[in-house]
Short mmCIF file of C-alpha atoms in Angstrom, two decimals:
data_model
loop_
_atom_site.label_atom_id
_atom_site.label_comp_id
_atom_site.label_asym_id
_atom_site.label_seq_id
_atom_site.Cartn_x
_atom_site.Cartn_y
_atom_site.Cartn_z
CA MET A 1 21.16 -13.35 101.36
CA ARG A 2 22.40 -14.93 98.16
CA ILE A 3 22.45 -12.91 94.95
CA ARG A 4 22.84 -14.72 91.63
CA CYS A 5 24.19 -12.70 88.71
CA LYS A 6 24.41 -13.61 85.05
CA PHE A 7 27.21 -11.71 83.33
CA THR A 8 29.21 -11.37 80.13
CA LYS A 9 32.92 -11.83 79.59
CA LEU A 10 33.75 -10.41 76.18
CA GLY A 11 36.51 -8.56 74.36
CA TYR A 12 40.00 -8.34 75.84
CA VAL A 13 38.81 -9.42 79.27
CA LYS A 14 38.18 -12.95 77.94
CA PHE A 15 41.97 -13.41 78.14
CA VAL A 16 41.88 -12.86 81.91
CA GLY A 17 42.18 -16.16 83.76
CA HIS A 18 39.61 -17.52 86.20
CA LEU A 19 41.47 -16.67 89.43
CA ASP A 20 42.06 -13.11 88.29
CA THR A 21 38.36 -12.86 87.38
CA VAL A 22 37.49 -13.95 90.92
CA ARG A 23 39.77 -11.25 92.35
CA MET A 24 38.29 -8.71 89.92
CA PHE A 25 34.80 -9.35 91.27
CA GLN A 26 35.97 -9.34 94.89
CA ARG A 27 37.56 -5.91 94.42
CA ALA A 28 34.48 -4.57 92.60
CA ILE A 29 32.22 -5.80 95.43
CA ARG A 30 34.39 -4.02 98.00
CA VAL A 31 34.43 -0.79 95.99
CA ALA A 32 30.65 -1.01 95.57
CA ARG A 33 30.37 -1.32 99.38
CA ILE A 34 28.23 -4.42 99.10
CA PRO A 35 28.27 -6.11 102.57
CA ILE A 36 29.87 -9.37 101.49
CA ALA A 37 29.85 -12.31 103.91
CA TYR A 38 33.11 -14.04 104.85
CA SER A 39 33.93 -17.61 105.82
CA GLN A 40 34.95 -18.44 109.38
CA GLY A 41 38.41 -19.55 110.53
CA PHE A 42 41.98 -18.29 110.47
CA ASN A 43 41.93 -17.36 106.78
CA PRO A 44 38.47 -15.96 106.00
CA HIS A 45 37.58 -15.46 102.35
CA ALA A 46 34.79 -13.58 100.63
CA LYS A 47 31.80 -15.77 99.82
CA VAL A 48 31.61 -15.45 96.04
CA TYR A 49 31.07 -18.59 93.98
CA PHE A 50 31.26 -19.15 90.23
CA ALA A 51 29.34 -21.76 88.24
CA MET A 52 32.08 -23.06 85.96
CA PRO A 53 35.54 -21.71 85.06
CA LEU A 54 35.83 -20.33 81.54
CA SER A 55 38.88 -21.23 79.46
CA VAL A 56 41.22 -18.36 78.66
CA GLY A 57 40.36 -16.87 75.27
CA VAL A 58 36.74 -18.05 75.33
CA GLY A 59 34.13 -15.30 75.45
CA SER A 60 30.76 -15.63 77.13
CA THR A 61 27.33 -14.09 77.46
CA GLY A 62 26.23 -16.66 80.02
CA GLU A 63 28.53 -16.66 83.08
CA TYR A 64 27.25 -16.91 86.63
CA ILE A 65 28.32 -15.80 90.09
CA ASP A 66 26.64 -16.17 93.49
CA ILE A 67 27.37 -13.40 95.99
CA ILE A 68 26.57 -14.08 99.65
CA THR A 69 25.91 -10.92 101.67
CA SER A 70 25.95 -10.49 105.45
CA VAL A 71 22.66 -8.51 105.36
CA ASP A 72 19.83 -8.08 102.88
CA VAL A 73 20.51 -5.63 100.05
CA ASP A 74 18.66 -4.13 97.07
CA VAL A 75 19.58 -6.61 94.32
CA GLN A 76 18.88 -4.24 91.43
CA LYS A 77 20.86 -1.39 92.98
CA ALA A 78 23.79 -3.69 93.79
CA SER A 79 24.01 -5.01 90.20
CA GLU A 80 23.75 -1.51 88.73
CA THR A 81 26.55 -0.28 91.00
CA LEU A 82 28.77 -3.23 90.08
CA ASN A 83 28.25 -2.46 86.38
CA THR A 84 29.74 1.01 86.92
CA ILE A 85 32.86 -0.54 88.48
CA LEU A 86 33.55 -3.76 86.57
CA PRO A 87 35.87 -3.46 83.53
CA GLU A 88 34.72 -3.22 79.93
CA GLY A 89 33.54 -6.58 78.65
CA ILE A 90 32.14 -7.72 81.99
CA ARG A 91 28.54 -6.65 82.44
CA ILE A 92 25.82 -8.05 84.68
CA LEU A 93 22.80 -8.87 82.51
CA GLU A 94 20.46 -10.22 85.20
CA ALA A 95 20.49 -10.45 88.98
CA THR A 96 18.10 -12.10 91.40
CA ALA A 97 17.86 -13.15 95.03
CA ILE A 98 18.10 -16.91 95.53
CA GLU A 99 16.08 -18.88 98.05
CA GLU A 100 17.90 -20.10 101.15
CA GLY A 101 18.99 -23.73 100.91
CA SER A 102 19.17 -23.79 97.11
CA PRO A 103 21.94 -25.98 95.62
CA SER A 104 25.30 -24.40 94.86
CA LEU A 105 25.97 -23.02 91.40
CA MET A 106 28.70 -25.52 90.59
CA SER A 107 26.55 -28.52 91.54
CA LEU A 108 23.72 -27.32 89.31
CA VAL A 109 25.57 -27.22 85.97
CA THR A 110 24.75 -30.11 83.62
CA THR A 111 25.00 -28.64 80.11
CA ALA A 112 26.53 -25.68 78.29
CA ASN A 113 25.64 -24.00 75.02
CA TYR A 114 28.43 -22.69 72.76
CA LYS A 115 28.88 -20.92 69.46
CA VAL A 116 32.07 -21.55 67.47
CA THR A 117 32.76 -19.20 64.54
CA PHE A 118 35.36 -19.92 61.87
CA ALA A 119 36.46 -17.02 59.66
CA LYS A 120 35.94 -17.20 55.90
CA GLY A 121 38.19 -19.73 54.16
CA GLN A 122 39.30 -21.54 57.32
CA LEU A 123 37.21 -24.63 56.66
CA GLU A 124 37.13 -26.12 53.17
CA VAL A 125 34.41 -28.25 51.61
CA GLN A 126 36.13 -31.48 52.60
CA ASP A 127 36.39 -30.24 56.20
CA LEU A 128 32.66 -29.57 56.33
CA GLN A 129 31.89 -32.97 54.80
CA SER A 130 34.16 -34.66 57.34
CA ILE A 131 32.41 -32.90 60.21
CA GLU A 132 28.98 -33.94 58.98
CA GLU A 133 30.11 -37.54 58.47
CA LYS A 134 31.57 -37.78 61.96
CA MET A 135 28.50 -36.21 63.55
CA GLY A 136 26.31 -38.61 61.57
CA SER A 137 28.05 -41.68 62.98
CA GLU A 138 26.80 -43.52 66.05
CA THR A 139 30.07 -43.04 67.94
CA LEU A 140 32.84 -40.48 68.10
CA VAL A 141 35.86 -42.04 69.79
CA VAL A 142 38.77 -39.88 70.94
CA MET A 143 41.93 -40.39 72.97
CA LYS A 144 41.47 -38.67 76.31
CA LYS A 145 44.27 -38.11 78.79
CA GLY A 146 43.50 -39.06 82.37
CA LYS A 147 45.54 -38.61 85.54
CA LYS A 148 47.31 -41.94 85.08
CA LYS A 149 46.78 -43.01 81.49
CA THR A 150 45.34 -42.16 78.08
CA SER A 151 42.27 -44.12 77.04
CA GLU A 152 39.66 -44.28 74.29
CA VAL A 153 36.40 -42.49 75.09
CA ASP A 154 33.20 -42.22 73.07
CA ILE A 155 32.19 -38.56 73.42
CA LYS A 156 29.08 -38.81 71.21
CA PRO A 157 26.70 -39.23 74.20
CA LEU A 158 28.09 -35.98 75.64
CA ILE A 159 26.96 -33.98 72.59
CA LYS A 160 23.36 -32.93 73.24
CA ALA A 161 22.84 -30.73 70.16
CA PHE A 162 24.92 -29.81 67.12
CA GLU A 163 24.19 -27.53 64.16
CA LEU A 164 26.55 -26.52 61.36
CA GLU A 165 25.71 -23.23 59.61
CA VAL A 166 27.61 -22.14 56.48
CA HIS A 167 27.44 -18.41 55.74
CA GLU A 168 29.05 -16.27 53.08
CA ASP A 169 31.61 -14.78 55.47
CA ASN A 170 32.02 -17.52 58.10
CA VAL A 171 31.01 -20.93 59.38
CA ASP A 172 29.14 -21.21 62.67
CA ILE A 173 28.80 -24.28 64.84
CA GLN A 174 26.07 -24.15 67.47
CA LEU A 175 26.45 -26.88 70.07
CA THR A 176 25.21 -28.00 73.44
CA VAL A 177 27.42 -30.37 75.40
CA ALA A 178 27.57 -32.04 78.80
CA ALA A 179 29.19 -29.79 81.39
CA GLY A 180 29.81 -29.83 85.11
CA SER A 181 31.11 -32.23 87.72
CA ALA A 182 29.16 -35.34 86.63
CA SER A 183 30.35 -35.31 82.99
CA ASN A 184 32.07 -32.66 80.94
CA LEU A 185 33.08 -32.27 77.29
CA SER A 186 35.48 -29.48 76.40
CA VAL A 187 34.85 -27.65 73.15
CA ASP A 188 38.55 -27.91 72.34
CA LEU A 189 38.49 -31.72 72.52
CA LEU A 190 35.34 -31.87 70.40
CA LEU A 191 36.77 -29.60 67.70
CA LYS A 192 40.00 -31.59 67.56
CA SER A 193 37.99 -34.77 67.02
CA LEU A 194 35.94 -33.23 64.20
CA ILE A 195 38.50 -31.19 62.27
CA ASN A 196 41.54 -32.75 60.61
CA LYS A 197 43.64 -29.62 61.01
CA GLU A 198 45.73 -28.05 63.75
CA LEU A 199 43.34 -25.74 65.57
CA GLU A 200 46.20 -23.38 66.41
CA THR A 201 46.58 -22.56 62.71
CA LEU A 202 42.91 -21.58 62.25
CA ASP A 203 41.18 -18.25 62.75
CA TYR A 204 38.17 -19.00 64.92
CA SER A 205 36.45 -17.91 68.13
CA VAL A 206 34.49 -19.69 70.85
CA GLU A 207 31.71 -18.12 72.90
CA ARG A 208 29.74 -19.70 75.73
CA LEU A 209 26.11 -18.64 75.42
CA GLU A 210 24.46 -20.20 78.45
CA LEU A 211 24.80 -22.68 81.31
CA TYR A 212 21.90 -24.99 82.16
CA THR A 213 20.75 -27.42 84.81
CA GLY A 214 18.55 -30.47 84.25
CA GLU A 215 18.60 -33.33 81.79
CA ASP A 216 17.62 -33.77 78.12
CA ASN A 217 14.72 -31.49 77.13
CA LYS A 218 14.05 -30.35 80.70
CA THR A 219 16.99 -27.98 81.09
CA VAL A 220 16.65 -24.43 82.41
CA PRO A 221 19.16 -21.55 82.66
CA LEU A 222 20.82 -21.23 86.08
CA ILE A 223 19.34 -17.75 86.64
CA GLN A 224 15.89 -19.38 86.97
CA VAL A 225 16.83 -21.93 89.62
CA GLY A 226 15.82 -21.02 93.16
CA ALA A 227 14.92 -17.44 92.29
CA CYS A 228 12.85 -15.66 94.91
CA HIS A 229 9.54 -14.36 93.60
CA ALA A 230 7.79 -11.39 95.06
#
């Protein structure tokens, strides 16, 4: 069976790279004695699949993993056991069995929702005005490096939603952007195009809130796709 889990990656563990996160889950699954399925061939590997790698240093409350088991298991019990083994900062929030033949996690992803928080004093009035002006324009052209050359790209169509919130102690940016194999906009590239400062000199954090499938106003969280219903 296929088990889909939605999990967090917060705190110090957000600095653990993607490959090490994969190994972390593989070890936890073995310790939990979940009967994981393996691929065939000379070098079999555990069948665990992630939706979309998370950049190092980015936290998340909306990560996804599919776990393929060799026999049917109690989904709730398996997720609860994993939560006793996984390190602090990684916690399974939801788990469900997925119908056979459902599309792979990675192929489903079309959009991602993020929250960017700048500490007090990091963005000045002129920075906020510049951001609003750029977001108000019809295009937002950036220089994007490809495999062979650097070219101009209009990333405005890849921004699905954008909201700037100024608070007393910080500035929040809530955004939804294109994500996945068809088209993808990195938060880092977007911030560099909006803010006329070196990001490395600013005190800010990025958190991925959710991954979705679908287009425009018909998107749904990945946990809802292909879920088996009793």
